[in-house]
């Protein structure tokens, strides 16, 4: 089996090294040897000894090379990568990619072309690095009706939150280290603003619920505005703040949202730290399951790429119409259940209200919430923290539709006794 690797960066370099180092074990699994027949890169990777492997600077050289059976796309981005993948498909080649942006945004078109040509486009490495979560949902949970999934699916963001919380390091300092370690996207705002996580969540939701990829409908909120004060109050209330992607099926539609989230501190997923990722998937038959592992990095991501290369190798002689469908469900059986706008999503909420320390302030806050049918689960106000006559009132609500919390926050901010914007962070119990 002849493989061409496009891009010899962090993941490309890792893929080359793993294919070479584990060649014998891989051949025993695949039933034949897998050889890197060509690499397309403009920059050598000092961590790879490419030896006599032919190298070209032109990715289209590789895609048009008749010797290559599988094109491994590891250049990233939406534009050239899309052209490259479509050309590979047109040339009858199978494709393995780690490119979540490409799949989330152009996957519907790419899979349609792949079906026409009878080739496989495999993308395990696009979500949660080395964790085989796509295979788990698509194949291992195929008997279930999936109710919801929730995951820490950006290694860089989780690394930043962990280092800030545990070591008091600054946001910028940790981000720089994540970039040096090859975890971060070329544009790191994709990591911290939740765009990368939304790409991955879009893919997970499609294979969990059997819906087309709809990245444009995902709601994203980043971690850059989180404060140490909220991290500490959350801890005092028994929660951890994680950057979570949540996809939930409701009767009205599907929730698809990425945002900072309070999770009870005793949940396993609340204790997933550093670059590690974890995805919880709840199915009607299996109940809740949890998948954990490195979410980014050279060899963890290569592990998923190589597994796809082995899968493609094994499936070469199978009937293209009877392979595992790209999005887990047969393409003519995808559902048009709508994606809900964030205002129609339901969650519990942490609110921090900066109030003047007057008699009756709490009563006004409680009235505004109760008038909108919002039930308070817990409330905290620390006298010791009164400063300049202001006191933070922290409360956690029961679950409610977001529109009602928006209305309540607007009313709270109109109170004379409330100063500053009300801080709102969603809360998920995940039980
Ligand atoms: N930038 C991504 C992350 C890489 O940090 O999770 C893996 O997809």
PDB file of C-alpha atoms in Angstrom, residues 225-230 233 350-355 391-395 418-425:
ATOM      1  CA  UNK A 225     -12.777  36.545  29.149  1.00  0.00           C
ATOM      2  CA  UNK A 226     -12.788  34.087  32.082  1.00  0.00           C
ATOM      3  CA  UNK A 227     -11.503  35.642  35.313  1.00  0.00           C
ATOM      4  CA  UNK A 228      -9.677  34.101  38.259  1.00  0.00           C
ATOM      5  CA  UNK A 229     -12.521  35.371  40.473  1.00  0.00           C
ATOM      6  CA  UNK A 230     -15.064  33.202  38.632  1.00  0.00           C
ATOM      7  CA  UNK A 233     -16.155  31.123  43.068  1.00  0.00           C
ATOM      8  CA  UNK A 350     -23.911  30.625  37.162  1.00  0.00           C
ATOM      9  CA  UNK A 351     -24.486  34.360  37.566  1.00  0.00           C
ATOM     10  CA  UNK A 352     -22.157  36.846  39.256  1.00  0.00           C
ATOM     11  CA  UNK A 353     -23.858  40.109  40.044  1.00  0.00           C
ATOM     12  CA  UNK A 354     -21.809  43.031  41.328  1.00  0.00           C
ATOM     13  CA  UNK A 355     -24.306  44.772  43.657  1.00  0.00           C
ATOM     14  CA  UNK A 391     -20.561  42.945  47.042  1.00  0.00           C
ATOM     15  CA  UNK A 392     -20.504  40.068  44.555  1.00  0.00           C
ATOM     16  CA  UNK A 393     -23.697  37.998  44.624  1.00  0.00           C
ATOM     17  CA  UNK A 394     -23.073  34.593  43.093  1.00  0.00           C
ATOM     18  CA  UNK A 395     -25.884  32.220  42.284  1.00  0.00           C
ATOM     19  CA  UNK A 418     -26.390  46.519  40.210  1.00  0.00           C
ATOM     20  CA  UNK A 419     -23.169  47.839  38.706  1.00  0.00           C
ATOM     21  CA  UNK A 420     -21.177  46.322  35.809  1.00  0.00           C
ATOM     22  CA  UNK A 421     -22.330  43.620  33.453  1.00  0.00           C
ATOM     23  CA  UNK A 422     -23.692  40.436  35.007  1.00  0.00           C
ATOM     24  CA  UNK A 423     -21.272  37.534  34.411  1.00  0.00           C
ATOM     25  CA  UNK A 424     -23.060  34.448  33.071  1.00  0.00           C
ATOM     26  CA  UNK A 425     -21.495  31.003  32.678  1.00  0.00           C
TER      27      UNK A 425
END
